[in-house]
Amino acid sequence: MTYKWNKIVKVSALQLILLLFSCKKESETAITIPTSEKISVDSTVYYKEPFRPQFHFSPEKHWMNDPNGMVYYKGIYHLFYQYYPNDIVWGPMHWGHATSTDLIHWKHKKIALFPDKLGLIFSGSAVIDINNTSGLGTKENPPMVAIFTYHNMDIEKAGKINTQSQGLAYSLDEGETWKKYDGNPIIKNPELKDFRDPKVFWNETTKEWDLVLVAGDRAQFYTSKNLTDWKLQSEFGKNTGAHGGVWECPDIFKLKVEGSKEEKWVLLISINPGAPNGGSGTQYFIGDYDGKTFKTNQKDIKWIDYGTDNYAGVTYNNTPDSKRIFIGWMSNWLYARNTPTKNWRSAMTLPREISLSKINGDYTLKSTPIEQFKQQLVTEYSKDLISIKKGTKIDFTYDYLNQSSIRFNSKNQNLKLVFSNDLNDSLVIDYYSKQKIFSIDRKHSGFVDFEKTFAKDIHKTSVSNLVSVAIDYQIILDWSSIEIFINGGVYSFTEQLFPKKPYTKLSIQSDENQEITNLTINKIKGIWQK
Ligand code: FRU
């Protein structure tokens, strides 16, 4: 009897412990976040087709690549872009056009620039000629001036190299309608095969217009008094920086170094191929520019984004405050033409604010989503502290992951994040603190075999600047992209993904004792309504 009783007590105690343990486990390791909605996917509904970004800019239909002519005027941000209106693959280039009052919600506009007898309309920039230096408008109604590259197919077909020259167009009605300049091209081809992508800006110090373009393996700097007559001043880069591919889409601007009075110039150069994780990418140089010549002491190669899908990005001209706003094309020439979308191709990155800081004596560009993006966030879950014991994990179930922002701090120790769905698609993100390696594995993230390089390798980045005790992660997932900002954008990673169904599970794991603090999971409000 005693024996039996003892046994019962022992068994019940064991059961109780097990029960308590499993309850504890339940509450600590599996968390379901209720949502009022599921992500809806429906080809017949406006902007609800499979993979359609819900809060990134994408064209209603057809092909898009680089952002062009980004300029702010009279309360409106203009976004022009490389556009082919007849197909979802690259073709004769036009400038598409969209506008926004907040850089979050966009209005589609008519096509701004069409190819003409001088050529297709490749990438370029736009300014507001406020003093009417060009004489193309009046002081009362200053012209919006676009300077772009003409690419001439007849010259290309004739087997000659001088296909590209720079052209000008202007608008006297705030970008609604455009006229090409009679004196085009304004910068003729100097017998170079690659000669393109002019970025023009007003130089406050020299009171001149400055222009930077790329000429194969280098940048060229020009100046002008009137936007139509340009003088070549200098070249930069033949023996500096990354040269794994042709230089494209330059930009140059001045930034204050955070926390100091120092100012430096930043030169962005996109290159294709030759990016750290394959194909297209954007490098940057920090240096000095006197309105004629750019110089740098920089020895290493720096990239604005270490993911595979942030290319040809440039910044806004004429913004109302001193903020530097950047938008990139969220794709890669390796597979841009093959991604599995149906009636449109490609999206832009979120608009990002670019700032400059010095970390360990090293100038570093940081990029974070613009401030007003916060308005789009709806908090669905938050928790001050979650401990993850060595070798354990926390699994969240949340139906809205593919339209969410996840932000938290962790100790500067190993961390693994796995996003998945019930079709076994999974996206794996790892941080290895001792090796200082950050990796993104999209090999099993969903549809991947539309092109052989898309999921060939795990994307690994050396993150030597992650020396802080805690790490701040911000992860933004849309239907077909992920953007990761580490430590306020000291490192950013942008990648496309094509999950077969939206991800509904997030597992946070570590093989070390980890602590997740200030975790917030937000739903991101969609921006598209007809
Ligand atoms: C960059 C780029 C530019 C060019 C444009 C053509 O992606 O190759 O150099 O102007 O695309 O669409």
XYZ file of C-alpha atoms and ligand atoms in Angstrom:
542
model
C 0.000 0.000 0.000
C 2.720 2.392 1.130
C 4.738 1.384 -1.845
C 1.808 1.996 -4.152
C 1.045 5.338 -2.575
C 4.687 6.327 -2.823
C 4.609 5.340 -6.445
C 1.459 7.377 -7.035
C 2.976 10.368 -5.287
C 6.196 9.964 -7.260
C 4.373 9.561 -10.561
C 2.092 12.511 -9.858
C 5.024 14.669 -8.810
C 6.797 13.746 -11.997
C 3.688 14.462 -14.022
C 3.255 17.749 -12.233
C 6.837 18.751 -12.954
C 6.423 17.703 -16.557
C 3.170 19.585 -16.760
C 4.672 22.712 -15.233
C 7.681 22.409 -17.465
C 5.585 21.991 -20.557
C 3.364 24.930 -19.549
C 6.430 27.031 -18.995
C 7.809 25.858 -22.307
C 4.477 26.573 -23.973
C 4.356 30.129 -22.752
C 8.032 30.860 -23.363
C 8.675 29.146 -26.619
C 5.537 29.260 -28.724
C 3.740 32.526 -29.154
C 0.808 33.068 -31.452
C 0.144 36.657 -32.408
C -3.487 37.158 -33.377
C -4.183 39.254 -36.445
C -7.429 40.681 -37.618
C -6.537 39.841 -41.221
C -4.546 37.400 -43.284
C -2.475 38.555 -46.203
C -4.791 38.369 -49.169
C -3.474 37.286 -52.524
C -5.785 37.663 -55.476
C -4.746 38.384 -59.051
C -8.075 40.059 -59.738
C -7.706 42.673 -57.016
C -5.652 45.865 -57.499
C -2.095 45.362 -56.125
C -2.965 42.004 -54.552
C -1.365 39.713 -57.142
C 1.101 37.083 -55.884
C 4.385 38.761 -54.766
C 3.003 42.279 -55.160
C 4.779 44.632 -52.727
C 2.211 46.193 -50.401
C 4.216 49.182 -49.204
C 7.043 49.536 -51.712
C 6.767 51.384 -54.990
C 6.178 49.162 -58.016
C 4.702 50.108 -61.406
C 1.103 49.153 -62.086
C 2.278 47.009 -64.941
C 5.301 46.205 -67.073
C 9.019 46.520 -66.604
C 10.839 48.946 -64.306
C 14.518 49.368 -63.405
C 16.552 52.323 -62.038
C 15.011 55.266 -60.144
C 15.587 58.458 -62.154
C 15.090 62.215 -61.825
C 14.342 62.197 -58.105
C 13.480 65.783 -57.252
C 11.261 67.584 -54.754
C 9.246 70.602 -55.848
C 6.324 72.486 -54.331
C 5.431 69.838 -51.781
C 5.786 66.930 -54.182
C 8.420 64.226 -54.447
C 8.837 63.150 -58.065
C 10.047 59.675 -58.846
C 10.860 58.907 -62.458
C 12.113 55.476 -63.406
C 13.464 53.370 -66.241
C 10.347 51.943 -67.813
C 9.383 49.707 -70.713
C 5.631 50.031 -71.181
C 5.128 47.060 -73.522
C 6.515 44.077 -71.657
C 7.760 42.761 -68.330
C 11.322 42.455 -69.596
C 13.762 45.291 -70.358
C 13.083 47.000 -73.714
C 13.324 50.474 -75.297
C 13.577 52.716 -72.279
C 11.179 55.511 -71.305
C 10.945 57.474 -68.081
C 7.902 56.398 -66.066
C 6.675 58.876 -63.483
C 5.061 58.806 -60.040
C 4.561 61.442 -57.358
C 4.160 61.485 -53.612
C 3.650 64.042 -50.885
C 5.179 61.840 -48.177
C 7.430 59.341 -50.009
C 5.143 56.597 -48.716
C 1.976 56.826 -50.833
C 2.473 57.131 -54.596
C 0.338 58.334 -57.459
C 1.036 56.926 -60.909
C 1.464 59.579 -63.607
C 1.696 59.564 -67.396
C 4.966 58.458 -68.993
C 7.274 61.488 -68.878
C 9.919 60.814 -71.531
C 9.635 58.759 -74.708
C 12.493 57.585 -76.945
C 13.122 59.841 -79.967
C 15.402 59.887 -82.998
C 18.470 60.473 -80.814
C 17.814 57.333 -78.835
C 16.237 55.504 -75.936
C 15.970 57.352 -72.627
C 18.408 55.847 -70.127
C 19.019 56.900 -66.526
C 19.567 60.445 -65.325
C 18.463 63.084 -62.851
C 16.333 66.217 -62.502
C 16.706 69.654 -60.934
C 14.581 72.733 -60.471
C 16.272 75.608 -62.317
C 15.006 78.129 -59.790
C 16.909 81.111 -61.278
C 16.052 80.082 -64.816
C 19.768 79.846 -65.682
C 18.857 77.739 -68.698
C 16.410 80.326 -70.036
C 13.974 77.468 -70.694
C 11.356 78.887 -68.341
C 10.972 82.157 -66.514
C 11.948 83.297 -63.016
C 8.246 83.223 -62.136
C 7.857 79.748 -63.536
C 11.224 77.981 -63.301
C 11.659 74.869 -65.408
C 12.021 71.363 -64.041
C 15.012 70.102 -66.007
C 15.806 66.433 -66.613
C 19.245 65.411 -67.854
C 19.471 61.816 -69.028
C 21.391 59.504 -71.331
C 20.375 58.883 -74.911
C 21.213 55.391 -76.112
C 21.148 55.244 -79.887
C 20.202 51.841 -81.332
C 21.048 52.779 -84.932
C 24.617 53.555 -83.903
C 24.736 50.319 -81.913
C 23.417 48.330 -84.891
C 26.048 49.939 -87.101
C 28.613 48.330 -84.783
C 29.981 51.629 -83.472
C 30.703 52.340 -79.809
C 29.605 55.973 -79.514
C 25.978 55.086 -78.768
C 25.508 57.151 -75.597
C 25.267 60.914 -75.159
C 23.533 63.179 -72.660
C 20.217 64.870 -73.424
C 18.002 67.453 -71.726
C 14.245 67.800 -71.406
C 12.240 70.325 -69.437
C 8.805 70.773 -67.996
C 7.030 74.043 -67.300
C 4.104 72.421 -65.539
C 5.752 70.673 -62.620
C 6.554 67.456 -64.430
C 3.168 66.897 -66.131
C 4.389 67.421 -69.703
C 7.897 67.506 -71.129
C 9.753 69.033 -74.085
C 13.090 67.850 -75.376
C 15.733 70.561 -75.724
C 16.396 71.597 -79.340
C 20.160 71.561 -78.849
C 20.372 67.892 -77.795
C 22.678 66.180 -77.144
C 24.138 68.570 -74.591
C 27.177 66.340 -73.952
C 28.390 64.407 -76.982
C 29.914 60.976 -76.888
C 33.740 61.082 -76.667
C 34.157 57.722 -78.465
C 33.415 55.682 -75.363
C 31.174 52.626 -75.206
C 29.787 53.296 -71.711
C 29.078 56.959 -71.094
C 25.968 57.522 -69.052
C 23.701 58.193 -66.074
C 24.290 61.925 -65.369
C 23.507 63.182 -61.872
C 23.136 66.974 -61.840
C 22.928 69.189 -58.768
C 23.268 72.827 -57.759
C 26.544 73.472 -55.950
C 25.804 76.049 -53.250
C 29.492 76.821 -52.702
C 30.573 77.436 -56.287
C 27.127 78.674 -57.432
C 27.315 76.425 -60.462
C 25.600 73.340 -61.749
C 27.708 70.215 -61.291
C 27.263 66.928 -63.092
C 28.810 63.543 -62.499
C 28.470 60.727 -65.008
C 30.198 57.420 -65.554
C 32.548 56.616 -68.389
C 33.200 52.859 -68.236
C 35.628 52.395 -65.358
C 35.580 55.943 -63.963
C 33.453 58.924 -63.052
C 33.701 62.257 -64.861
C 32.871 65.629 -63.285
C 31.476 68.523 -65.336
C 30.342 72.050 -64.472
C 27.927 74.468 -66.119
C 26.423 77.917 -65.642
C 23.235 77.193 -67.565
C 22.570 73.416 -67.625
C 23.150 73.267 -71.372
C 26.878 74.039 -71.845
C 29.081 71.662 -69.891
C 32.806 71.623 -69.259
C 34.684 68.464 -68.267
C 36.701 69.184 -65.099
C 38.151 65.920 -63.891
C 37.949 62.152 -63.663
C 37.966 59.809 -60.708
C 38.285 56.134 -60.022
C 40.192 54.385 -62.775
C 42.514 52.865 -60.154
C 40.296 53.147 -57.088
C 37.474 51.030 -55.707
C 35.765 47.951 -57.063
C 36.039 47.277 -60.793
C 34.408 43.897 -61.202
C 32.041 45.421 -63.754
C 31.094 48.613 -65.524
C 30.451 51.722 -63.408
C 26.870 52.998 -63.515
C 24.497 55.488 -61.852
C 26.787 57.835 -59.895
C 25.668 60.325 -57.275
C 27.618 62.809 -55.176
C 26.537 64.806 -52.113
C 27.855 66.360 -48.937
C 27.044 65.063 -45.442
C 27.922 66.123 -41.917
C 29.739 63.502 -39.921
C 27.361 62.676 -37.047
C 28.318 64.226 -33.742
C 30.925 66.582 -35.261
C 31.229 69.675 -37.420
C 33.166 67.818 -40.082
C 31.669 67.561 -43.572
C 32.606 65.014 -46.194
C 31.491 64.243 -49.718
C 29.999 60.889 -50.586
C 30.320 59.445 -54.080
C 27.997 56.545 -54.924
C 28.899 54.280 -57.824
C 26.824 51.301 -58.856
C 28.706 48.476 -60.502
C 27.506 45.531 -62.491
C 28.710 42.827 -62.057
C 31.132 42.756 -59.110
C 28.923 43.209 -56.025
C 29.973 41.391 -52.817
C 27.185 38.822 -53.079
C 27.148 38.623 -56.871
C 25.872 40.698 -59.782
C 24.846 44.303 -59.213
C 25.735 46.444 -56.196
C 26.509 49.994 -55.099
C 29.858 51.024 -53.660
C 30.646 54.342 -52.033
C 33.654 56.559 -51.495
C 34.042 59.157 -48.747
C 36.254 62.083 -49.667
C 36.462 65.745 -50.585
C 35.124 67.604 -53.589
C 35.848 71.228 -54.471
C 33.300 71.573 -57.240
C 35.780 70.251 -59.799
C 37.680 67.277 -58.430
C 36.839 64.421 -56.068
C 39.644 62.991 -53.909
C 39.675 60.220 -51.335
C 42.159 58.454 -49.060
C 39.839 55.481 -48.762
C 41.667 52.196 -49.246
C 38.924 49.638 -48.646
C 35.813 48.995 -50.723
C 32.572 50.017 -49.058
C 29.044 49.051 -50.090
C 25.838 50.845 -49.338
C 23.985 47.545 -48.939
C 25.331 44.024 -48.625
C 22.212 42.238 -49.871
C 21.766 41.250 -53.495
C 18.880 43.563 -54.384
C 19.637 47.241 -54.014
C 21.015 48.645 -57.249
C 21.331 51.920 -59.162
C 20.246 53.864 -56.074
C 20.606 57.635 -55.986
C 19.346 60.488 -53.797
C 16.774 63.268 -54.037
C 17.620 66.766 -55.211
C 16.073 69.840 -53.643
C 14.526 68.244 -50.552
C 12.862 70.709 -48.143
C 15.153 69.820 -45.216
C 18.774 68.770 -45.098
C 17.871 65.084 -45.230
C 19.512 62.869 -47.882
C 16.873 60.497 -49.174
C 17.949 57.465 -51.159
C 15.909 55.034 -53.254
C 17.380 52.001 -55.008
C 16.043 49.533 -57.533
C 15.248 46.353 -55.585
C 16.688 43.904 -58.069
C 19.858 42.572 -59.636
C 20.738 42.291 -63.316
C 21.637 38.611 -62.716
C 17.979 37.642 -62.562
C 15.902 40.828 -62.846
C 14.311 39.613 -66.076
C 13.371 36.207 -64.668
C 11.643 36.880 -61.351
C 8.268 35.091 -61.084
C 5.901 38.069 -61.183
C 3.203 38.134 -63.850
C 2.136 41.553 -65.056
C 4.856 43.817 -63.616
C 8.517 43.462 -62.735
C 10.501 44.990 -59.910
C 10.001 47.381 -57.038
C 12.042 50.130 -55.407
C 13.627 49.871 -51.957
C 11.962 51.787 -49.168
C 13.077 55.403 -49.274
C 16.003 55.586 -46.859
C 17.675 58.397 -45.048
C 21.428 58.322 -45.526
C 23.757 59.607 -42.817
C 27.477 59.509 -42.209
C 29.211 58.452 -39.021
C 32.702 57.552 -37.931
C 33.025 54.077 -36.412
C 36.462 53.061 -35.126
C 37.912 56.004 -37.036
C 36.304 54.783 -40.238
C 33.740 56.800 -42.206
C 30.598 54.709 -42.540
C 27.352 55.432 -44.378
C 24.222 54.437 -42.527
C 20.812 53.985 -44.090
C 17.484 53.649 -42.325
C 13.870 53.801 -43.502
C 12.702 57.410 -43.588
C 11.136 58.776 -40.413
C 7.596 58.982 -41.842
C 7.600 55.234 -42.516
C 6.823 54.833 -38.795
C 3.294 56.065 -39.539
C 2.703 52.828 -41.430
C 3.431 50.616 -38.455
C 0.707 49.067 -36.301
C 2.000 47.333 -33.194
C 0.729 43.763 -32.944
C 3.103 42.409 -30.313
C 5.723 43.757 -27.958
C 7.788 42.290 -25.140
C 10.532 43.851 -23.036
C 12.618 40.771 -22.429
C 12.763 37.242 -23.760
C 15.582 34.950 -22.673
C 16.696 32.237 -25.008
C 18.662 29.536 -23.247
C 21.561 28.071 -25.167
C 20.262 25.685 -27.814
C 16.583 26.636 -27.443
C 14.221 28.701 -29.557
C 11.111 30.815 -29.520
C 8.560 30.213 -32.228
C 6.141 32.919 -33.219
C 3.130 32.274 -35.373
C 1.901 35.379 -37.115
C -0.123 35.421 -40.312
C 1.072 38.841 -41.338
C 4.839 38.229 -41.447
C 5.100 39.150 -45.123
C 3.865 42.615 -44.322
C 5.651 43.260 -41.069
C 8.436 45.047 -39.282
C 10.290 43.209 -36.535
C 12.563 45.174 -34.281
C 14.578 44.106 -31.246
C 17.934 44.228 -29.522
C 20.024 41.193 -28.781
C 23.311 40.554 -27.056
C 26.267 40.625 -29.435
C 26.166 36.829 -29.637
C 25.077 34.220 -32.123
C 21.539 34.522 -33.335
C 19.465 32.668 -35.895
C 16.146 33.743 -37.358
C 14.055 31.412 -39.478
C 11.020 32.625 -41.380
C 8.872 29.823 -42.748
C 5.444 28.653 -43.879
C 3.626 25.332 -43.869
C 4.955 24.528 -47.360
C 8.439 24.286 -45.826
C 9.716 27.427 -47.500
C 12.277 28.932 -45.179
C 14.504 31.956 -45.081
C 17.397 31.671 -42.649
C 19.331 34.593 -41.224
C 22.390 34.024 -39.060
C 24.720 36.234 -37.113
C 27.978 34.630 -35.947
C 29.401 36.990 -33.381
C 32.956 35.622 -33.029
C 33.570 35.442 -36.748
C 31.606 38.687 -37.267
C 29.697 37.157 -40.160
C 26.115 37.915 -41.115
C 24.450 35.512 -43.497
C 21.220 35.232 -45.436
C 20.203 31.878 -46.850
C 17.360 32.087 -49.336
C 18.068 28.674 -50.903
C 14.734 27.293 -49.688
C 12.876 30.586 -49.382
C 10.176 29.739 -51.940
C 10.372 29.880 -55.747
C 14.094 30.045 -56.427
C 14.874 28.169 -59.612
C 13.687 30.769 -62.127
C 17.407 31.565 -62.539
C 20.464 29.583 -61.491
C 22.309 32.190 -59.415
C 19.313 33.391 -57.369
C 19.716 30.759 -54.664
C 23.114 29.299 -55.499
C 25.030 30.581 -52.474
C 24.373 31.621 -48.920
C 25.054 35.375 -48.841
C 27.782 35.997 -46.272
C 29.040 39.379 -45.175
C 31.896 40.280 -42.899
C 30.461 42.778 -40.399
C 33.618 43.941 -38.624
C 31.965 47.170 -37.460
C 29.513 45.314 -35.207
C 31.423 45.886 -31.985
C 28.614 47.159 -29.741
C 27.561 45.140 -26.695
C 23.992 44.959 -27.982
C 22.806 44.716 -31.562
C 19.752 46.463 -32.886
C 17.883 44.560 -35.595
C 15.147 46.022 -37.766
C 13.683 43.639 -40.294
C 11.094 44.708 -42.835
C 9.311 42.083 -44.866
C 7.037 42.738 -47.805
C 5.431 40.100 -49.986
C 8.603 39.609 -52.044
C 11.432 41.340 -50.203
C 13.295 41.633 -46.951
C 15.221 44.688 -45.783
C 17.428 44.314 -42.723
C 18.947 47.289 -40.917
C 21.525 46.519 -38.260
C 22.528 49.051 -35.593
C 20.570 51.877 -37.142
C 21.702 51.016 -40.660
C 25.463 50.588 -40.142
C 24.822 47.493 -42.208
C 21.838 46.997 -44.441
C 20.804 43.991 -46.482
C 18.092 44.029 -49.124
C 16.980 40.842 -50.837
C 14.111 39.649 -52.993
C 12.179 36.513 -52.016
C 9.322 34.667 -53.604
C 7.701 32.447 -50.941
C 5.075 30.086 -52.344
C 2.773 31.265 -49.562
C 3.372 34.094 -47.119
C 5.583 33.183 -44.173
C 3.574 32.566 -40.999
C 6.283 31.394 -38.603
C 9.305 33.099 -37.159
C 11.715 31.123 -35.038
C 14.343 32.970 -33.012
C 17.163 30.675 -31.937
C 20.654 30.686 -30.513
C 23.376 28.240 -29.571
C 24.450 30.683 -26.868
C 22.498 32.191 -23.969
C 20.757 35.056 -25.715
C 18.492 37.854 -24.619
C 15.997 39.574 -26.865
C 14.932 42.942 -25.526
C 12.447 45.573 -26.721
C 10.891 43.243 -29.250
C 8.164 44.829 -31.352
C 6.313 43.152 -34.182
C 4.346 45.557 -36.335
C 1.960 45.050 -39.163
C 2.743 47.490 -41.985
C -0.205 49.290 -43.531
C -0.520 48.782 -47.279
C -0.262 51.834 -49.539
C -2.127 50.820 -52.670
C -5.753 51.632 -53.255
C -7.384 52.356 -56.541
C 21.637 50.554 -64.568
C 21.543 50.836 -66.065
C 22.049 52.217 -66.366
C 21.336 52.548 -67.644
C 19.987 51.893 -67.434
C 19.356 51.378 -68.682
O 20.781 49.573 -64.128
O 22.250 49.851 -66.786
O 23.455 52.309 -66.467
O 21.222 53.920 -67.867
O 20.202 50.843 -66.523
O 18.051 50.951 -68.441
